[in-house]
Tab-separated table of N, CA and C and ligand atoms in Angstrom:
chain	number	residue	atom	x	y	z
A	1	MET	N	0.841	-1.197	0.000
A	1	MET	CA	0.000	0.000	0.000
A	1	MET	C	0.878	1.251	0.000
A	2	HIS	N	0.453	2.261	-0.757
A	2	HIS	CA	1.200	3.521	-0.807
A	2	HIS	C	1.116	4.222	0.548
A	3	PRO	N	2.234	4.699	1.070
A	3	PRO	CA	2.205	5.335	2.392
A	3	PRO	C	1.515	6.697	2.399
A	4	GLY	N	1.175	7.227	1.233
A	4	GLY	CA	0.535	8.546	1.180
A	4	GLY	C	1.569	9.637	1.032
A	5	PRO	N	1.114	10.832	0.743
A	5	PRO	CA	2.062	11.926	0.516
A	5	PRO	C	2.771	12.323	1.807
A	6	ALA	N	3.983	12.800	1.682
A	6	ALA	CA	4.737	13.245	2.845
A	6	ALA	C	4.295	14.658	3.207
A	7	GLY	N	3.604	14.798	4.298
A	7	GLY	CA	3.136	16.112	4.743
A	7	GLY	C	4.152	16.767	5.647
A	8	PRO	N	3.795	17.933	6.192
A	8	PRO	CA	4.729	18.658	7.069
A	8	PRO	C	5.193	17.821	8.248
A	9	GLY	N	4.335	16.907	8.734
A	9	GLY	CA	4.708	16.067	9.874
A	9	GLY	C	5.826	15.092	9.530
A	10	ALA	N	6.088	14.907	8.231
A	10	ALA	CA	7.121	13.962	7.809
A	10	ALA	C	8.507	14.604	7.807
A	11	ILE	N	8.564	15.886	8.036
A	11	ILE	CA	9.867	16.560	8.026
A	11	ILE	C	10.558	16.323	9.365
A	12	ARG	N	11.780	15.816	9.298
A	12	ARG	CA	12.545	15.532	10.512
A	12	ARG	C	12.801	16.811	11.300
A	13	PRO	N	12.588	16.790	12.623
A	13	PRO	CA	12.870	18.003	13.399
A	13	PRO	C	14.350	18.355	13.321
A	14	LEU	N	14.674	19.616	13.527
A	14	LEU	CA	16.077	20.031	13.521
A	14	LEU	C	16.775	19.496	14.770
A	15	ALA	N	18.090	19.345	14.672
A	15	ALA	CA	18.865	18.859	15.816
A	15	ALA	C	19.062	19.962	16.860
A	16	VAL	N	18.964	21.222	16.416
A	16	VAL	CA	19.208	22.346	17.326
A	16	VAL	C	18.105	22.418	18.400
A	17	ASP	N	18.486	22.792	19.622
A	17	ASP	CA	17.555	22.853	20.756
A	17	ASP	C	16.573	24.015	20.583
A	18	PRO	N	15.251	23.732	20.497
A	18	PRO	CA	14.259	24.802	20.304
A	18	PRO	C	14.330	25.885	21.380
A	19	GLU	N	14.847	25.523	22.558
A	19	GLU	CA	14.975	26.510	23.649
A	19	GLU	C	15.962	27.620	23.299
A	20	LYS	N	16.816	27.360	22.309
A	20	LYS	CA	17.849	28.337	21.939
A	20	LYS	C	17.346	29.377	20.949
A	21	ALA	N	16.070	29.290	20.555
A	21	ALA	CA	15.523	30.230	19.575
A	21	ALA	C	15.657	31.665	20.078
A	22	ASP	N	16.095	32.560	19.196
A	22	ASP	CA	16.284	33.956	19.560
A	22	ASP	C	15.623	34.837	18.494
A	23	ALA	N	14.420	35.309	18.815
A	23	ALA	CA	13.633	36.085	17.850
A	23	ALA	C	14.341	37.382	17.461
A	24	GLU	N	15.098	37.942	18.391
A	24	GLU	CA	15.799	39.202	18.109
A	24	GLU	C	16.868	38.986	17.036
A	25	ARG	N	17.635	37.892	17.174
A	25	ARG	CA	18.620	37.568	16.124
A	25	ARG	C	17.895	37.282	14.812
A	26	GLY	N	16.747	36.622	14.905
A	26	GLY	CA	15.968	36.284	13.710
A	26	GLY	C	15.468	37.504	12.963
A	27	ARG	N	15.259	38.593	13.696
A	27	ARG	CA	14.732	39.806	13.061
A	27	ARG	C	15.685	40.330	11.977
A	28	ALA	N	16.984	40.306	12.264
A	28	ALA	CA	17.961	40.772	11.272
A	28	ALA	C	17.970	39.839	10.060
A	29	LEU	N	17.874	38.535	10.316
A	29	LEU	CA	17.848	37.571	9.214
A	29	LEU	C	16.600	37.756	8.363
A	30	ASP	N	15.481	38.019	9.018
A	30	ASP	CA	14.233	38.212	8.289
A	30	ASP	C	14.365	39.409	7.352
A	31	ALA	N	14.953	40.500	7.876
A	31	ALA	CA	15.115	41.703	7.059
A	31	ALA	C	16.016	41.417	5.856
A	32	GLU	N	17.048	40.590	6.095
A	32	GLU	CA	18.035	40.326	5.046
A	32	GLU	C	17.559	39.284	4.036
A	33	LYS	N	16.897	38.222	4.534
A	33	LYS	CA	16.630	37.054	3.689
A	33	LYS	C	15.164	36.875	3.282
A	34	CYS	N	14.244	37.519	3.962
A	34	CYS	CA	12.832	37.206	3.743
A	34	CYS	C	12.009	38.405	3.282
A	35	ALA	N	12.401	39.595	3.763
A	35	ALA	CA	11.537	40.772	3.587
A	35	ALA	C	11.391	41.188	2.124
A	36	ASP	N	12.379	40.866	1.272
A	36	ASP	CA	12.247	41.208	-0.143
A	36	ASP	C	10.960	40.630	-0.707
A	37	CYS	N	10.647	39.409	-0.320
A	37	CYS	CA	9.453	38.743	-0.846
A	37	CYS	C	8.236	38.918	0.057
A	38	HIS	N	8.443	38.811	1.366
A	38	HIS	CA	7.281	38.811	2.272
A	38	HIS	C	6.984	40.188	2.849
A	39	ALA	N	7.784	41.188	2.516
A	39	ALA	CA	7.640	42.565	2.998
A	39	ALA	C	8.084	42.675	4.457
A	40	GLY	N	8.642	43.830	4.799
A	40	GLY	CA	9.180	44.043	6.145
A	40	GLY	C	8.122	43.935	7.223
A	41	ASP	N	6.860	44.166	6.856
A	41	ASP	CA	5.790	44.093	7.853
A	41	ASP	C	5.092	42.740	7.826
A	42	GLY	N	5.689	41.755	7.137
A	42	GLY	CA	5.147	40.392	7.125
A	42	GLY	C	3.895	40.215	6.289
A	43	ALA	N	3.443	41.289	5.638
A	43	ALA	CA	2.143	41.244	4.958
A	43	ALA	C	2.172	40.528	3.610
A	44	GLY	N	3.360	40.152	3.161
A	44	GLY	CA	3.454	39.476	1.875
A	44	GLY	C	3.409	40.468	0.729
A	45	ARG	N	3.689	39.961	-0.470
A	45	ARG	CA	3.599	40.787	-1.669
A	45	ARG	C	2.737	40.046	-2.671
A	46	LYS	N	2.751	40.488	-3.892
A	46	LYS	CA	1.841	39.936	-4.881
A	46	LYS	C	1.851	38.413	-4.921
A	47	ARG	N	3.026	37.791	-5.004
A	47	ARG	CA	3.071	36.338	-5.174
A	47	ARG	C	3.528	35.587	-3.934
A	48	SER	N	3.780	36.278	-2.831
A	48	SER	CA	4.202	35.556	-1.627
A	48	SER	C	3.228	35.827	-0.487
A	49	HIS	N	2.964	34.789	0.281
A	49	HIS	CA	1.943	34.866	1.331
A	49	HIS	C	2.335	35.824	2.451
A	50	PRO	N	1.331	36.349	3.147
A	50	PRO	CA	1.632	37.046	4.401
A	50	PRO	C	2.188	36.022	5.388
A	51	VAL	N	3.203	36.384	6.155
A	51	VAL	CA	3.748	35.431	7.132
A	51	VAL	C	3.387	35.807	8.565
A	52	TRP	N	2.861	37.020	8.755
A	52	TRP	CA	2.226	37.343	10.032
A	52	TRP	C	1.162	38.400	9.785
A	53	GLY	N	0.372	38.669	10.825
A	53	GLY	CA	-0.715	39.636	10.694
A	53	GLY	C	-2.039	38.957	10.375
A	54	GLY	N	-3.060	39.766	10.208
A	54	GLY	CA	-4.440	39.285	10.090
A	54	GLY	C	-4.716	38.330	8.947
A	55	ARG	N	-3.898	38.324	7.900
A	55	ARG	CA	-4.186	37.458	6.754
A	55	ARG	C	-3.219	36.270	6.675
A	56	SER	N	-2.452	36.045	7.725
A	56	SER	CA	-1.463	34.961	7.702
A	56	SER	C	-2.064	33.660	8.244
A	57	TYR	N	-1.279	32.564	8.196
A	57	TYR	CA	-1.741	31.279	8.750
A	57	TYR	C	-2.142	31.478	10.206
A	58	ASN	N	-3.128	30.701	10.635
A	58	ASN	CA	-3.645	30.948	11.989
A	58	ASN	C	-2.842	30.183	13.050
A	59	ARG	N	-3.167	30.450	14.309
A	59	ARG	CA	-2.380	29.892	15.417
A	59	ARG	C	-2.518	28.389	15.565
A	60	GLY	N	-3.492	27.795	14.870
A	60	GLY	CA	-3.654	26.344	14.915
A	60	GLY	C	-2.829	25.636	13.843
A	61	ALA	N	-2.215	26.382	12.935
A	61	ALA	CA	-1.466	25.783	11.822
A	61	ALA	C	-0.155	25.166	12.309
A	62	GLY	N	0.299	24.146	11.605
A	62	GLY	CA	1.583	23.536	11.934
A	62	GLY	C	2.707	24.565	11.918
A	63	LEU	N	2.638	25.505	10.962
A	63	LEU	CA	3.694	26.513	10.844
A	63	LEU	C	3.748	27.434	12.056
A	64	ALA	N	2.659	27.507	12.826
A	64	ALA	CA	2.650	28.364	14.019
A	64	ALA	C	3.471	27.737	15.150
A	65	ASN	N	3.860	26.473	14.968
A	65	ASN	CA	4.732	25.797	15.924
A	65	ASN	C	6.178	26.080	15.481
A	66	THR	N	6.916	26.835	16.287
A	66	THR	CA	8.223	27.344	15.838
A	66	THR	C	9.213	26.252	15.413
A	67	PRO	N	9.411	25.156	16.176
A	67	PRO	CA	10.339	24.128	15.701
A	67	PRO	C	9.899	23.518	14.364
A	68	GLN	N	8.581	23.386	14.178
A	68	GLN	CA	8.081	22.822	12.918
A	68	GLN	C	8.298	23.792	11.762
A	69	LEU	N	8.040	25.079	12.005
A	69	LEU	CA	8.302	26.086	10.976
A	69	LEU	C	9.788	26.095	10.629
A	70	ALA	N	10.641	26.033	11.655
A	70	ALA	CA	12.087	26.065	11.416
A	70	ALA	C	12.524	24.884	10.546
A	71	ALA	N	12.003	23.701	10.845
A	71	ALA	CA	12.389	22.512	10.077
A	71	ALA	C	11.936	22.643	8.625
A	72	TRP	N	10.738	23.167	8.436
A	72	TRP	CA	10.212	23.332	7.072
A	72	TRP	C	11.059	24.344	6.301
A	73	LEU	N	11.372	25.463	6.933
A	73	LEU	CA	12.201	26.484	6.279
A	73	LEU	C	13.563	25.905	5.925
A	74	ASN	N	14.140	25.198	6.889
A	74	ASN	CA	15.518	24.713	6.741
A	74	ASN	C	15.627	23.603	5.702
A	75	LYS	N	14.684	22.655	5.719
A	75	LYS	CA	14.847	21.455	4.900
A	75	LYS	C	14.137	21.535	3.564
A	76	VAL	N	13.109	22.377	3.470
A	76	VAL	CA	12.295	22.340	2.273
A	76	VAL	C	12.258	23.657	1.527
A	77	ALA	N	12.091	24.768	2.258
A	77	ALA	CA	11.390	25.810	1.560
A	77	ALA	C	12.028	27.177	1.383
A	78	MET	N	12.570	27.763	2.439
A	78	MET	CA	12.812	29.201	2.349
A	78	MET	C	14.242	29.570	2.691
A	79	PRO	N	14.833	30.621	2.105
A	79	PRO	CA	14.276	31.427	1.027
A	79	PRO	C	13.890	30.559	-0.176
A	80	LEU	N	12.856	30.943	-0.861
A	80	LEU	CA	12.245	30.159	-1.925
A	80	LEU	C	13.285	29.555	-2.869
A	81	ASP	N	13.212	28.253	-3.047
A	81	ASP	CA	14.090	27.505	-3.962
A	81	ASP	C	15.569	27.558	-3.582
A	82	ASP	N	15.886	28.120	-2.420
A	82	ASP	CA	17.286	28.251	-2.025
A	82	ASP	C	17.428	28.178	-0.503
A	83	PRO	N	16.953	27.075	0.117
A	83	PRO	CA	17.009	27.011	1.587
A	83	PRO	C	18.443	26.785	2.059
A	84	HIS	N	19.137	27.852	2.395
A	84	HIS	CA	20.569	27.739	2.691
A	84	HIS	C	20.930	28.181	4.116
A	85	LEU	N	19.934	28.564	4.923
A	85	LEU	CA	20.262	29.017	6.277
A	85	LEU	C	20.678	27.821	7.139
A	86	THR	N	21.500	28.073	8.142
A	86	THR	CA	21.907	27.012	9.060
A	86	THR	C	20.731	26.696	9.989
A	87	GLU	N	20.819	25.590	10.727
A	87	GLU	CA	19.741	25.230	11.647
A	87	GLU	C	19.498	26.323	12.698
A	88	PRO	N	20.538	26.829	13.388
A	88	PRO	CA	20.273	27.903	14.356
A	88	PRO	C	19.654	29.143	13.702
A	89	GLU	N	20.078	29.461	12.480
A	89	GLU	CA	19.518	30.632	11.789
A	89	GLU	C	18.031	30.435	11.478
A	90	THR	N	17.679	29.252	10.982
A	90	THR	CA	16.258	29.044	10.660
A	90	THR	C	15.422	29.041	11.937
A	91	LEU	N	15.972	28.512	13.022
A	91	LEU	CA	15.233	28.528	14.288
A	91	LEU	C	14.986	29.976	14.727
A	92	ASP	N	16.012	30.818	14.622
A	92	ASP	CA	15.873	32.221	15.021
A	92	ASP	C	14.856	32.950	14.134
A	93	VAL	N	14.931	32.724	12.836
A	93	VAL	CA	14.018	33.440	11.947
A	93	VAL	C	12.588	32.932	12.156
A	94	ALA	N	12.439	31.642	12.441
A	94	ALA	CA	11.099	31.090	12.724
A	94	ALA	C	10.539	31.708	14.004
A	95	ALA	N	11.404	31.876	15.013
A	95	ALA	CA	10.951	32.489	16.269
A	95	ALA	C	10.517	33.930	16.026
A	96	CYS	N	11.247	34.638	15.171
A	96	CYS	CA	10.880	36.015	14.842
A	96	CYS	C	9.524	36.053	14.136
A	97	VAL	N	9.363	35.200	13.114
A	97	VAL	CA	8.089	35.179	12.367
A	97	VAL	C	6.930	34.865	13.319
A	98	ASN	N	7.102	33.868	14.173
A	98	ASN	CA	5.999	33.452	15.047
A	98	ASN	C	5.837	34.326	16.290
A	99	ALA	N	6.741	35.295	16.497
A	99	ALA	CA	6.573	36.226	17.618
A	99	ALA	C	5.513	37.281	17.287
A	100	HIS	N	5.125	37.362	16.027
A	100	HIS	CA	4.139	38.362	15.616
A	100	HIS	C	2.719	37.822	15.755
A	101	GLY	N	1.765	38.729	15.704
A	101	GLY	CA	0.365	38.344	15.844
A	101	GLY	C	-0.166	37.635	14.604
A	102	ARG	N	-1.139	36.775	14.810
A	102	ARG	CA	-1.810	36.098	13.693
A	102	ARG	C	-3.199	35.677	14.165
A	103	PRO	N	-4.081	35.332	13.244
A	103	PRO	CA	-5.456	35.008	13.645
A	103	PRO	C	-5.531	33.777	14.552
A	104	ALA	N	-6.538	33.770	15.412
A	104	ALA	CA	-6.794	32.594	16.245
A	104	ALA	C	-7.376	31.488	15.371
A	105	PHE	N	-7.249	30.246	15.822
A	105	PHE	CA	-7.915	29.130	15.145
A	105	PHE	C	-9.274	28.950	15.784
A	106	LYS	N	-10.343	29.127	14.989
A	106	LYS	CA	-11.692	28.941	15.523
A	106	LYS	C	-12.317	27.740	14.835
A	107	LEU	N	-12.428	26.649	15.585
A	107	LEU	CA	-12.910	25.392	15.015
A	107	LEU	C	-14.241	25.573	14.295
A	108	GLU	N	-15.161	26.350	14.900
A	108	GLU	CA	-16.499	26.460	14.309
A	108	GLU	C	-16.471	27.077	12.908
A	109	GLU	N	-15.413	27.825	12.595
A	109	GLU	CA	-15.322	28.410	11.257
A	109	GLU	C	-14.949	27.362	10.202
A	110	HIS	N	-14.519	26.183	10.683
A	110	HIS	CA	-14.072	25.150	9.747
A	110	HIS	C	-15.032	23.977	9.675
A	111	LEU	N	-16.128	24.040	10.426
A	111	LEU	CA	-17.088	22.943	10.456
A	111	LEU	C	-18.268	23.226	9.530
A	112	PRO	N	-18.894	22.162	9.001
A	112	PRO	CA	-20.137	22.362	8.251
A	112	PRO	C	-21.235	22.802	9.219
A	113	PRO	N	-22.369	23.294	8.693
A	113	PRO	CA	-23.457	23.703	9.579
A	113	PRO	C	-23.860	22.565	10.512
A	114	ALA	N	-24.330	22.904	11.719
A	114	ALA	CA	-24.658	21.911	12.746
A	114	ALA	C	-25.573	20.813	12.193
A	115	ALA	N	-26.545	21.194	11.340
A	115	ALA	CA	-27.516	20.228	10.819
A	115	ALA	C	-26.831	19.139	9.992
A	116	GLU	N	-25.637	19.414	9.471
A	116	GLU	CA	-24.941	18.436	8.627
A	116	GLU	C	-23.876	17.658	9.395
A	117	LEU	N	-23.783	17.889	10.681
A	117	LEU	CA	-22.691	17.272	11.449
A	117	LEU	C	-22.911	15.797	11.775
A	118	GLY	N	-24.162	15.349	11.823
A	118	GLY	CA	-24.419	13.956	12.145
A	118	GLY	C	-24.620	13.765	13.626
A	119	GLU	N	-25.195	12.620	13.974
A	119	GLU	CA	-25.631	12.352	15.346
A	119	GLU	C	-24.515	12.438	16.381
A	120	TYR	N	-23.343	11.872	16.078
A	120	TYR	CA	-22.296	11.791	17.099
A	120	TYR	C	-21.727	13.153	17.484
A	121	ASN	N	-21.835	14.125	16.566
A	121	ASN	CA	-21.285	15.435	16.860
A	121	ASN	C	-22.345	16.451	17.287
A	122	ALA	N	-23.597	16.027	17.344
A	122	ALA	CA	-24.663	16.967	17.692
A	122	ALA	C	-24.519	17.379	19.154
A	123	ALA	N	-24.924	18.603	19.446
A	123	ALA	CA	-24.856	19.074	20.842
A	123	ALA	C	-25.777	18.220	21.709
A	124	ALA	N	-25.375	17.968	22.941
A	124	ALA	CA	-26.129	17.078	23.830
A	124	ALA	C	-27.530	17.606	24.101
A	125	ASP	N	-27.672	18.949	24.035
A	125	ASP	CA	-28.987	19.514	24.340
A	125	ASP	C	-29.789	19.835	23.075
A	126	ALA	N	-29.386	19.270	21.942
A	126	ALA	CA	-30.099	19.539	20.695
A	126	ALA	C	-31.525	18.998	20.775
A	127	PRO	N	-32.475	19.646	20.072
A	127	PRO	CA	-33.863	19.179	20.097
A	127	PRO	C	-33.930	17.718	19.649
A	128	GLY	N	-34.803	16.950	20.247
A	128	GLY	CA	-34.968	15.543	19.840
A	128	GLY	C	-34.108	14.605	20.663
A	129	ARG	N	-33.370	15.104	21.606
A	129	ARG	CA	-32.507	14.233	22.426
A	129	ARG	C	-33.140	13.946	23.756
B	1	HEC	C1	12.146	34.785	-3.517
B	1	HEC	C2	10.993	35.091	-2.689
B	1	HEC	C3	10.914	34.529	-1.275
B	1	HEC	C4	11.860	34.621	-0.282
B	1	HEC	C5	13.235	35.268	-0.333
B	1	HEC	C6	11.254	34.004	0.889
B	1	HEC	N1	9.999	33.554	0.588
B	1	HEC	FE1	8.720	32.625	1.889
B	1	HEC	N2	7.391	32.319	0.357
B	1	HEC	C7	7.544	32.777	-0.950
B	1	HEC	C8	6.430	32.288	-1.742
B	1	HEC	C9	6.216	32.559	-3.247
B	1	HEC	C10	5.616	31.511	-0.885
B	1	HEC	C11	4.376	30.715	-1.254
B	1	HEC	C12	4.870	29.334	-1.662
B	1	HEC	C13	3.770	28.368	-1.999
B	1	HEC	O1	2.619	28.553	-1.611
B	1	HEC	O2	4.095	27.366	-2.661
B	1	HEC	C14	6.232	31.564	0.427
B	1	HEC	C15	5.729	30.949	1.549
B	1	HEC	C16	6.226	31.106	2.842
B	1	HEC	C17	5.590	30.629	4.047
B	1	HEC	C18	4.289	29.850	4.105
B	1	HEC	C19	3.146	30.805	4.311
B	1	HEC	C20	1.820	30.100	4.236
B	1	HEC	O3	0.858	30.608	4.846
B	1	HEC	O4	1.707	29.064	3.564
B	1	HEC	C21	6.392	30.995	5.102
B	1	HEC	C22	6.147	30.754	6.581
B	1	HEC	C23	7.546	31.692	4.533
B	1	HEC	N3	7.412	31.734	3.163
B	1	HEC	C24	8.590	32.204	5.284
B	1	HEC	C25	9.742	32.728	4.726
B	1	HEC	C26	10.913	33.087	5.505
B	1	HEC	C27	11.025	32.983	7.029
B	1	HEC	C28	11.859	33.531	4.636
B	1	HEC	C29	13.264	33.954	4.913
B	1	HEC	C30	14.129	32.956	5.509
B	1	HEC	C31	11.256	33.473	3.297
B	1	HEC	N4	9.990	32.973	3.405
B	1	HEC	C32	11.889	33.898	2.122
B	1	HEC	C33	8.577	33.574	-1.410
B	1	HEC	C34	9.740	33.859	-0.714
């Protein structure tokens, strides 16, 4: 059987200790390596996503987890097509990106209407119970 596509969870964590993340050091790296595409205020540009602020990935996203974001940046993705930062550098830049505000994850915004949820997910006090 095919194991399925390799998602973000398949990326090996970095060897560097997540406790060593330094958002302040990451800020300089962000300005140097990321802001050309994502803008200095994290809002993104025409072809690159916002990385923080009201239109960025929400706090429930895998990328909102700093070690996971760092591993993705380091092993797969950023700077786009040229991921060349060291492990400590990607950890710092990930800490900087995730130190900014972003939308909350609201489960109800991702669910179908209550009537379509089915019996097991219906509220205990729903009519007919
Ligand atoms: C050459 C332009 C470029 C540079 C430089 C760049 N990015 Fe990106 N970034 C992109 C593009 C384009 C995407 C969207 C990729 C996609 O959806 O396939 C993206 C996506 C992302 C995402 C995912 C956002 C989401 O909601 O899916 C994050 C996080 C990110 N970049 C962080 C960074 C960081 C941190 C740096 C600096 C180390 C960086 N990027 C440098 C162009 C760039």
